[in-house]
Coordinates of N, CA and C in Angstrom, one line a residue:
M1 N -15.3 1.6 0.6 CA -16.2 2.7 1.0 C -17.2 2.9 -0.1
S2 N -18.5 2.9 0.3 CA -19.5 3.0 -0.7 C -19.5 4.4 -1.4
G3 N -19.1 5.5 -0.8 CA -19.1 6.8 -1.4 C -18.1 6.8 -2.5
A4 N -17.0 6.2 -2.4 CA -15.9 6.3 -3.4 C -16.2 5.3 -4.5
A5 N -17.0 4.3 -4.3 CA -17.2 3.2 -5.2 C -17.9 3.7 -6.5
G6 N -18.6 4.8 -6.5 CA -19.3 5.3 -7.6 C -18.4 6.0 -8.6
K7 N -17.2 6.2 -8.3 CA -16.2 6.9 -9.2 C -15.6 6.0 -10.1
H8 N -16.1 5.7 -11.3 CA -15.6 4.7 -12.2 C -14.6 5.4 -13.2
N9 N -13.7 4.5 -13.7 CA -12.8 4.9 -14.7 C -11.8 6.0 -14.3
M10 N -11.6 6.1 -13.0 CA -10.6 7.1 -12.5 C -9.2 6.5 -12.5
A11 N -8.3 7.3 -13.0 CA -6.9 6.9 -12.9 C -6.2 7.4 -11.7
A12 N -5.1 6.8 -11.3 CA -4.4 7.4 -10.1 C -3.9 8.8 -10.4
P13 N -4.2 9.7 -9.6 CA -3.7 11.1 -9.8 C -2.2 11.1 -9.4
V14 N -1.4 11.9 -10.0 CA 0.0 12.1 -9.7 C 0.1 12.9 -8.5
L15 N 0.9 12.4 -7.5 CA 1.2 13.1 -6.3 C 2.7 13.3 -6.3
E16 N 3.2 14.5 -5.8 CA 4.7 14.7 -5.8 C 5.1 15.1 -4.4
T17 N 6.2 14.6 -4.0 CA 6.8 15.0 -2.7 C 8.2 15.5 -3.1
E18 N 9.0 15.9 -2.1 CA 10.3 16.4 -2.4 C 11.2 15.4 -3.3
R19 N 11.1 14.1 -2.9 CA 12.0 13.2 -3.6 C 11.2 12.1 -4.4
L20 N 9.9 12.1 -4.3 CA 9.1 11.0 -4.9 C 8.0 11.5 -5.9
R21 N 7.7 10.7 -6.9 CA 6.6 10.9 -7.7 C 5.7 9.7 -7.5
L22 N 4.5 9.9 -7.1 CA 3.5 8.8 -6.9 C 2.6 8.9 -8.2
R23 N 2.6 7.8 -8.9 CA 1.9 7.8 -10.2 C 1.2 6.5 -10.5
A24 N 0.5 6.4 -11.6 CA -0.1 5.1 -12.0 C 1.0 4.1 -12.4
H25 N 0.7 2.9 -12.1 CA 1.6 1.8 -12.6 C 1.5 1.7 -14.1
R26 N 2.6 1.3 -14.7 CA 2.7 1.1 -16.1 C 3.3 -0.3 -16.4
A27 N 3.0 -0.8 -17.6 CA 3.5 -2.1 -18.0 C 5.0 -2.2 -17.9
D28 N 5.7 -1.1 -18.2 CA 7.2 -1.2 -18.2 C 7.7 -1.1 -16.8
D29 N 6.9 -1.1 -15.7 CA 7.3 -1.3 -14.4 C 7.5 -2.7 -14.0
H30 N 7.1 -3.6 -14.8 CA 7.0 -5.1 -14.5 C 8.4 -5.6 -14.0
A31 N 9.5 -5.4 -14.6 CA 10.8 -6.0 -14.2 C 11.1 -5.5 -12.8
A32 N 11.1 -4.2 -12.5 CA 11.4 -3.7 -11.2 C 10.4 -4.2 -10.2
F33 N 9.2 -4.2 -10.6 CA 8.1 -4.6 -9.7 C 8.3 -6.1 -9.3
A34 N 8.6 -7.0 -10.3 CA 8.8 -8.4 -10.0 C 10.0 -8.6 -9.2
A35 N 11.1 -7.8 -9.4 CA 12.3 -7.9 -8.6 C 12.0 -7.6 -7.1
T36 N 11.2 -6.6 -6.9 CA 10.9 -6.2 -5.5 C 10.1 -7.3 -4.8
W37 N 9.1 -7.9 -5.5 CA 8.2 -8.9 -4.9 C 9.0 -10.3 -4.8
A38 N 10.1 -10.4 -5.4 CA 10.9 -11.6 -5.3 C 12.1 -11.5 -4.3
D39 N 12.2 -10.3 -3.7 CA 13.3 -10.0 -2.8 C 12.9 -10.5 -1.4
P40 N 13.8 -11.4 -0.8 CA 13.5 -11.9 0.6 C 13.3 -10.8 1.6
A41 N 14.0 -9.7 1.5 CA 13.8 -8.6 2.5 C 12.4 -8.0 2.4
V42 N 11.8 -8.2 1.3 CA 10.4 -7.6 1.1 C 9.4 -8.7 1.4
Y43 N 9.4 -9.9 0.8 CA 8.3 -10.8 1.0 C 8.3 -11.5 2.3
R44 N 9.4 -11.4 3.1 CA 9.4 -12.2 4.4 C 8.2 -11.7 5.3
F45 N 7.7 -10.5 5.2 CA 6.6 -10.0 6.0 C 5.3 -10.1 5.2
L46 N 5.3 -10.6 3.9 CA 4.1 -10.5 3.1 C 3.8 -11.9 2.6
G47 N 3.7 -12.8 3.5 CA 3.3 -14.2 3.1 C 4.5 -15.2 3.1
G48 N 5.7 -14.6 3.2 CA 6.9 -15.5 3.3 C 7.3 -16.2 2.1
Q49 N 6.7 -16.0 0.9 CA 7.1 -16.6 -0.3 C 7.3 -15.6 -1.4
P50 N 8.3 -15.8 -2.3 CA 8.6 -14.9 -3.4 C 7.4 -14.9 -4.4
A51 N 7.2 -13.8 -5.0 CA 6.2 -13.8 -6.1 C 6.9 -14.1 -7.4
S52 N 6.3 -15.0 -8.2 CA 6.9 -15.3 -9.5 C 6.7 -14.1 -10.4
P53 N 7.4 -14.0 -11.5 CA 7.2 -12.9 -12.5 C 5.7 -12.9 -12.9
T54 N 5.1 -14.0 -13.1 CA 3.7 -14.1 -13.5 C 2.8 -13.5 -12.3
D55 N 3.1 -13.9 -11.1 CA 2.3 -13.4 -10.0 C 2.4 -11.9 -9.9
A56 N 3.7 -11.4 -10.0 CA 3.9 -10.0 -10.0 C 3.1 -9.2 -11.1
W57 N 3.1 -9.8 -12.3 CA 2.4 -9.3 -13.4 C 0.9 -9.2 -13.1
M58 N 0.3 -10.2 -12.5 CA -1.1 -10.2 -12.2 C -1.4 -9.2 -11.1
R59 N -0.5 -9.0 -10.1 CA -0.7 -8.0 -9.1 C -0.6 -6.6 -9.8
L60 N 0.3 -6.4 -10.7 CA 0.5 -5.1 -11.4 C -0.8 -4.8 -12.2
L61 N -1.4 -5.8 -12.8 CA -2.6 -5.6 -13.6 C -3.8 -5.3 -12.7
R62 N -3.8 -5.7 -11.4 CA -4.9 -5.5 -10.5 C -5.0 -4.0 -10.1
Y63 N -3.9 -3.3 -10.0 CA -3.9 -2.0 -9.5 C -4.7 -1.0 -10.2
P64 N -4.7 -0.9 -11.6 CA -5.6 0.0 -12.3 C -7.1 -0.3 -12.0
G65 N -7.4 -1.6 -11.8 CA -8.8 -2.0 -11.5 C -9.3 -1.4 -10.2
L66 N -8.4 -1.2 -9.2 CA -8.9 -0.6 -8.0 C -9.3 0.8 -8.3
W67 N -8.5 1.6 -9.0 CA -8.9 3.0 -9.4 C -10.2 3.0 -10.2
S68 N -10.2 2.2 -11.2 CA -11.4 2.2 -12.1 C -12.7 1.8 -11.3
L69 N -12.6 0.8 -10.5 CA -13.9 0.4 -9.8 C -14.2 1.1 -8.5
L70 N -13.2 1.5 -7.8 CA -13.4 2.1 -6.4 C -13.2 3.6 -6.3
G71 N -12.4 4.1 -7.3 CA -12.0 5.5 -7.2 C -10.8 5.8 -6.3
Y72 N -10.2 4.7 -5.8 CA -8.9 4.8 -5.1 C -8.1 3.6 -5.3
G73 N -6.9 3.6 -5.0 CA -6.0 2.4 -5.2 C -4.6 2.7 -4.9
Y74 N -3.7 2.0 -5.6 CA -2.3 2.0 -5.3 C -1.6 2.9 -6.3
W75 N -0.5 3.6 -5.8 CA 0.4 4.3 -6.7 C 1.7 3.6 -6.8
A76 N 2.4 3.8 -7.9 CA 3.8 3.4 -8.1 C 4.6 4.5 -7.4
L77 N 5.7 4.1 -6.7 CA 6.6 5.1 -6.1 C 7.8 5.2 -7.0
E78 N 8.0 6.3 -7.5 CA 9.1 6.6 -8.4 C 10.1 7.6 -7.7
E79 N 11.3 7.2 -7.6 CA 12.3 8.1 -7.1 C 12.6 9.1 -8.2
K80 N 12.4 10.4 -7.8 CA 12.6 11.5 -8.8 C 14.0 11.5 -9.3
A81 N 15.0 11.4 -8.5 CA 16.4 11.6 -8.9 C 16.9 10.6 -9.9
S82 N 16.4 9.3 -9.8 CA 16.8 8.2 -10.7 C 15.8 7.8 -11.7
G83 N 14.5 8.2 -11.4 CA 13.4 7.7 -12.3 C 13.1 6.3 -12.1
Q84 N 13.7 5.6 -11.1 CA 13.4 4.2 -10.8 C 12.2 4.0 -10.0
L85 N 11.5 2.8 -10.3 CA 10.4 2.4 -9.4 C 11.0 1.8 -8.1
I86 N 10.6 2.3 -7.0 CA 11.1 1.8 -5.7 C 10.0 1.2 -4.8
G87 N 8.8 1.0 -5.3 CA 7.8 0.4 -4.5 C 6.4 0.9 -4.9
D88 N 5.4 0.6 -4.1 CA 4.1 1.0 -4.3 C 3.4 1.2 -2.9
I89 N 2.3 2.0 -3.0 CA 1.6 2.4 -1.7 C 0.2 2.8 -2.1
G90 N -0.7 2.6 -1.3 CA -2.1 3.1 -1.6 C -3.1 2.4 -0.7
Y91 N -4.4 2.7 -1.1 CA -5.6 2.2 -0.4 C -6.2 1.1 -1.3
A92 N -6.8 0.2 -0.6 CA -7.5 -0.9 -1.3 C -8.7 -1.4 -0.5
D93 N -9.5 -2.1 -1.1 CA -10.6 -2.9 -0.5 C -10.4 -4.3 -1.1
F94 N -9.6 -5.1 -0.4 CA -9.3 -6.5 -0.9 C -10.3 -7.5 -0.5
R95 N -11.3 -7.2 0.2 CA -12.3 -8.1 0.7 C -11.7 -9.4 1.1
R96 N -10.9 -9.3 2.1 CA -10.1 -10.4 2.6 C -10.9 -11.4 3.3
G97 N -12.1 -11.1 3.8 CA -12.9 -12.0 4.6 C -12.2 -12.5 5.9
M98 N -11.4 -11.5 6.4 CA -10.6 -11.9 7.6 C -11.4 -11.5 8.9
T99 N -10.8 -12.0 10.0 CA -11.4 -11.6 11.3 C -10.2 -10.8 12.0
P100 N -10.5 -9.6 12.4 CA -11.7 -8.8 12.3 C -12.0 -8.4 10.9
S101 N -13.3 -8.0 10.7 CA -13.7 -7.5 9.4 C -13.1 -6.1 9.1
L102 N -12.6 -5.9 7.9 CA -12.1 -4.6 7.6 C -13.1 -3.9 6.6
D103 N -14.3 -4.5 6.5 CA -15.3 -3.9 5.6 C -15.6 -2.5 5.9
G104 N -15.7 -1.6 4.9 CA -16.0 -0.2 5.1 C -14.8 0.6 5.4
M105 N -13.6 0.0 5.6 CA -12.4 0.8 5.9 C -11.5 0.7 4.8
P106 N -11.0 1.9 4.2 CA -10.0 1.8 3.2 C -8.7 1.2 3.9
E107 N -8.1 0.2 3.3 CA -6.9 -0.4 3.9 C -5.7 0.2 3.2
L108 N -4.8 0.7 4.0 CA -3.5 1.3 3.4 C -2.5 0.2 3.5
G109 N -1.7 0.2 2.4 CA -0.6 -0.8 2.4 C 0.6 -0.1 1.6
W110 N 1.8 -0.7 1.9 CA 3.0 -0.1 1.3 C 4.1 -1.2 1.2
V111 N 4.8 -1.2 0.1 CA 5.9 -2.1 -0.2 C 7.0 -1.3 -0.9
L112 N 8.2 -1.4 -0.3 CA 9.3 -0.7 -0.9 C 10.4 -1.7 -1.2
A113 N 11.1 -1.5 -2.3 CA 12.3 -2.3 -2.7 C 13.3 -2.2 -1.5
S114 N 14.0 -3.2 -1.3 CA 15.0 -3.2 -0.2 C 16.0 -2.1 -0.3
R115 N 16.4 -1.7 -1.6 CA 17.4 -0.7 -1.8 C 16.8 0.7 -1.3
A116 N 15.5 0.8 -1.1 CA 14.9 2.1 -0.7 C 14.6 2.1 0.8
H117 N 14.9 1.0 1.5 CA 14.6 0.9 3.0 C 15.6 1.9 3.7
G118 N 15.1 2.4 4.8 CA 15.9 3.2 5.7 C 16.2 4.6 5.2
K119 N 15.5 5.1 4.2 CA 15.8 6.4 3.6 C 14.7 7.4 3.9
G120 N 13.7 7.0 4.6 CA 12.5 7.9 4.8 C 11.5 8.0 3.7
Y121 N 11.7 7.2 2.7 CA 10.8 7.3 1.5 C 9.4 6.8 1.9
A122 N 9.3 5.8 2.7 CA 7.9 5.3 3.1 C 7.2 6.4 3.9
S123 N 7.9 7.1 4.8 CA 7.2 8.1 5.6 C 6.8 9.3 4.7
E124 N 7.6 9.6 3.8 CA 7.3 10.7 2.8 C 6.1 10.3 1.9
A125 N 6.1 9.1 1.4 CA 5.0 8.7 0.6 C 3.7 8.6 1.4
L126 N 3.8 8.0 2.5 CA 2.6 7.8 3.4 C 2.0 9.1 3.7
A127 N 2.7 10.1 4.1 CA 2.2 11.4 4.4 C 1.4 12.0 3.2
A128 N 2.0 11.8 2.0 CA 1.3 12.3 0.8 C 0.0 11.6 0.5
V129 N 0.0 10.3 0.7 CA -1.2 9.4 0.4 C -2.2 9.7 1.5
Q130 N -1.8 9.9 2.7 CA -2.8 10.2 3.7 C -3.5 11.6 3.5
T131 N -2.7 12.5 3.1 CA -3.3 13.9 2.8 C -4.3 13.7 1.6
W132 N -4.0 12.9 0.6 CA -4.9 12.7 -0.5 C -6.1 12.0 0.1
G133 N -5.9 10.9 0.9 CA -7.0 10.1 1.4 C -8.0 10.9 2.3
D134 N -7.4 11.8 3.1 CA -8.2 12.6 4.0 C -9.1 13.5 3.2
S135 N -8.6 14.0 2.1 CA -9.4 14.9 1.2 C -10.4 14.1 0.5
H136 N -10.0 12.9 0.0 CA -10.9 12.1 -0.9 C -12.0 11.4 -0.1
F137 N -11.7 10.9 1.1 CA -12.7 10.1 1.9 C -13.4 11.0 2.9
G138 N -12.9 12.2 3.2 CA -13.5 13.0 4.3 C -13.3 12.2 5.6
K139 N -14.2 12.4 6.5 CA -14.1 11.8 7.8 C -14.3 10.3 7.6
H140 N -13.2 9.6 8.1 CA -13.2 8.1 7.9 C -12.3 7.4 8.8
R141 N -12.4 6.1 8.9 CA -11.4 5.2 9.6 C -10.7 4.4 8.5
S142 N -9.4 4.5 8.5 CA -8.6 3.6 7.6 C -7.9 2.6 8.5
C143 N -7.3 1.6 7.8 CA -6.6 0.6 8.6 C -5.4 0.1 7.8
C144 N -4.6 -0.6 8.5 CA -3.5 -1.3 7.8 C -3.2 -2.6 8.6
I145 N -2.7 -3.6 8.0 CA -2.4 -4.9 8.6 C -0.9 -5.1 8.5
I146 N -0.3 -5.5 9.6 CA 1.2 -5.6 9.6 C 1.6 -6.9 10.3
D147 N 2.5 -7.6 9.7 CA 3.1 -8.8 10.4 C 3.7 -8.3 11.7
P148 N 3.4 -9.1 12.8 CA 3.9 -8.6 14.1 C 5.4 -8.5 14.2
E149 N 6.1 -9.2 13.4 CA 7.6 -9.1 13.4 C 8.2 -7.9 12.6
N150 N 7.3 -7.2 11.9 CA 7.7 -6.1 11.0 C 7.8 -4.8 11.8
V151 N 8.9 -4.7 12.5 CA 9.1 -3.5 13.4 C 9.1 -2.2 12.7
A152 N 9.7 -2.2 11.5 CA 9.8 -0.9 10.7 C 8.5 -0.4 10.3
S153 N 7.6 -1.3 9.8 CA 6.3 -0.9 9.3 C 5.4 -0.6 10.5
T154 N 5.6 -1.3 11.7 CA 4.8 -0.9 12.9 C 5.2 0.5 13.3
R155 N 6.5 0.8 13.3 CA 6.9 2.1 13.7 C 6.4 3.2 12.7
L156 N 6.4 2.9 11.4 CA 5.9 3.8 10.4 C 4.4 4.1 10.6
A157 N 3.7 3.0 10.9 CA 2.2 3.2 11.1 C 1.9 4.1 12.3
A158 N 2.7 3.9 13.4 CA 2.5 4.7 14.6 C 2.8 6.2 14.3
K159 N 3.9 6.4 13.6 CA 4.3 7.7 13.2 C 3.3 8.4 12.4
A160 N 2.5 7.6 11.6 CA 1.5 8.2 10.7 C 0.1 8.3 11.4
G161 N 0.1 8.0 12.7 CA -1.2 8.2 13.4 C -2.0 7.0 13.6
F162 N -1.5 5.8 13.2 CA -2.3 4.6 13.4 C -2.1 4.0 14.8
N163 N -3.2 3.4 15.3 CA -3.1 2.8 16.7 C -3.5 1.4 16.6
F164 N -2.8 0.6 17.4 CA -3.1 -0.9 17.4 C -4.5 -1.0 17.8
W165 N -5.2 -1.9 17.0 CA -6.6 -2.2 17.2 C -6.8 -3.6 17.8
M166 N -6.3 -4.6 17.1 CA -6.4 -5.9 17.5 C -5.6 -6.9 16.6
E167 N -5.4 -8.1 17.1 CA -4.8 -9.1 16.3 C -5.9 -9.7 15.3
G168 N -5.4 -10.1 14.2 CA -6.3 -10.7 13.2 C -5.6 -11.9 12.5
Q169 N -6.4 -12.6 11.7 CA -5.8 -13.7 10.9 C -6.0 -13.5 9.4
V170 N -5.0 -13.7 8.7 CA -5.0 -13.6 7.2 C -4.4 -14.9 6.7
H171 N -5.1 -15.7 5.9 CA -4.5 -16.9 5.4 C -3.8 -17.7 6.4
G172 N -4.3 -17.8 7.6 CA -3.7 -18.6 8.7 C -2.6 -18.0 9.4
S173 N -2.2 -16.8 9.1 CA -1.1 -16.1 9.7 C -1.7 -14.9 10.6
T174 N -1.1 -14.8 11.8 CA -1.5 -13.7 12.7 C -0.9 -12.3 12.1
V175 N -1.8 -11.3 12.2 CA -1.4 -10.0 11.8 C -1.8 -9.0 12.9
H176 N -1.2 -7.9 12.9 CA -1.7 -6.8 13.8 C -2.5 -5.8 12.9
V177 N -3.7 -5.5 13.4 CA -4.5 -4.5 12.7 C -4.4 -3.2 13.4
F178 N -4.1 -2.2 12.6 CA -4.0 -0.8 13.1 C -5.1 0.1 12.5
T179 N -5.6 1.0 13.2 CA -6.6 1.9 12.6 C -6.2 3.4 12.8
R180 N -6.7 4.2 12.0 CA -6.5 5.7 12.1 C -7.8 6.4 11.8
D181 N -8.3 7.2 12.7 CA -9.5 8.0 12.5 C -9.2 9.4 12.1
T182 N -10.0 10.0 11.2 CA -9.8 11.4 10.9 C -11.0 12.2 11.4

């Protein structure tokens, strides 16, 4: 989004929910982050291949750049009770070059460690992020892309107000594209 792109050197603001702290990623998140991205229950819907520790590190380094360059990005999801990293969630402009084009739409994405699945954490975090996004972006259309077999994320997207828009292609794989208008 061009309006948000002018906000340079912004760090992820801390958001709090009843059970979660959404915060900026830190270097000491790497071990938990790498374990999540190497978990078959997580990566099966995200390209089908585990991320190496180096790949996870490179992804971790990317997140502060989103905030710095775009004024929005991904948050680390920290479980308040344990202090453990359980995933990440946020907005991005990955310039995927996919069909259909997502240009001009903040793309929401979420990944949770398998130990955090089924506890309502994704719904809780997504509600907080959408509240922030609605305030930050104003009237806008956001999107998310989901593997057609990822029933849990499809259900979460619908609960959060996303509607199926169309099928798309990312790196040769079919995805479902959902949009939400505010």
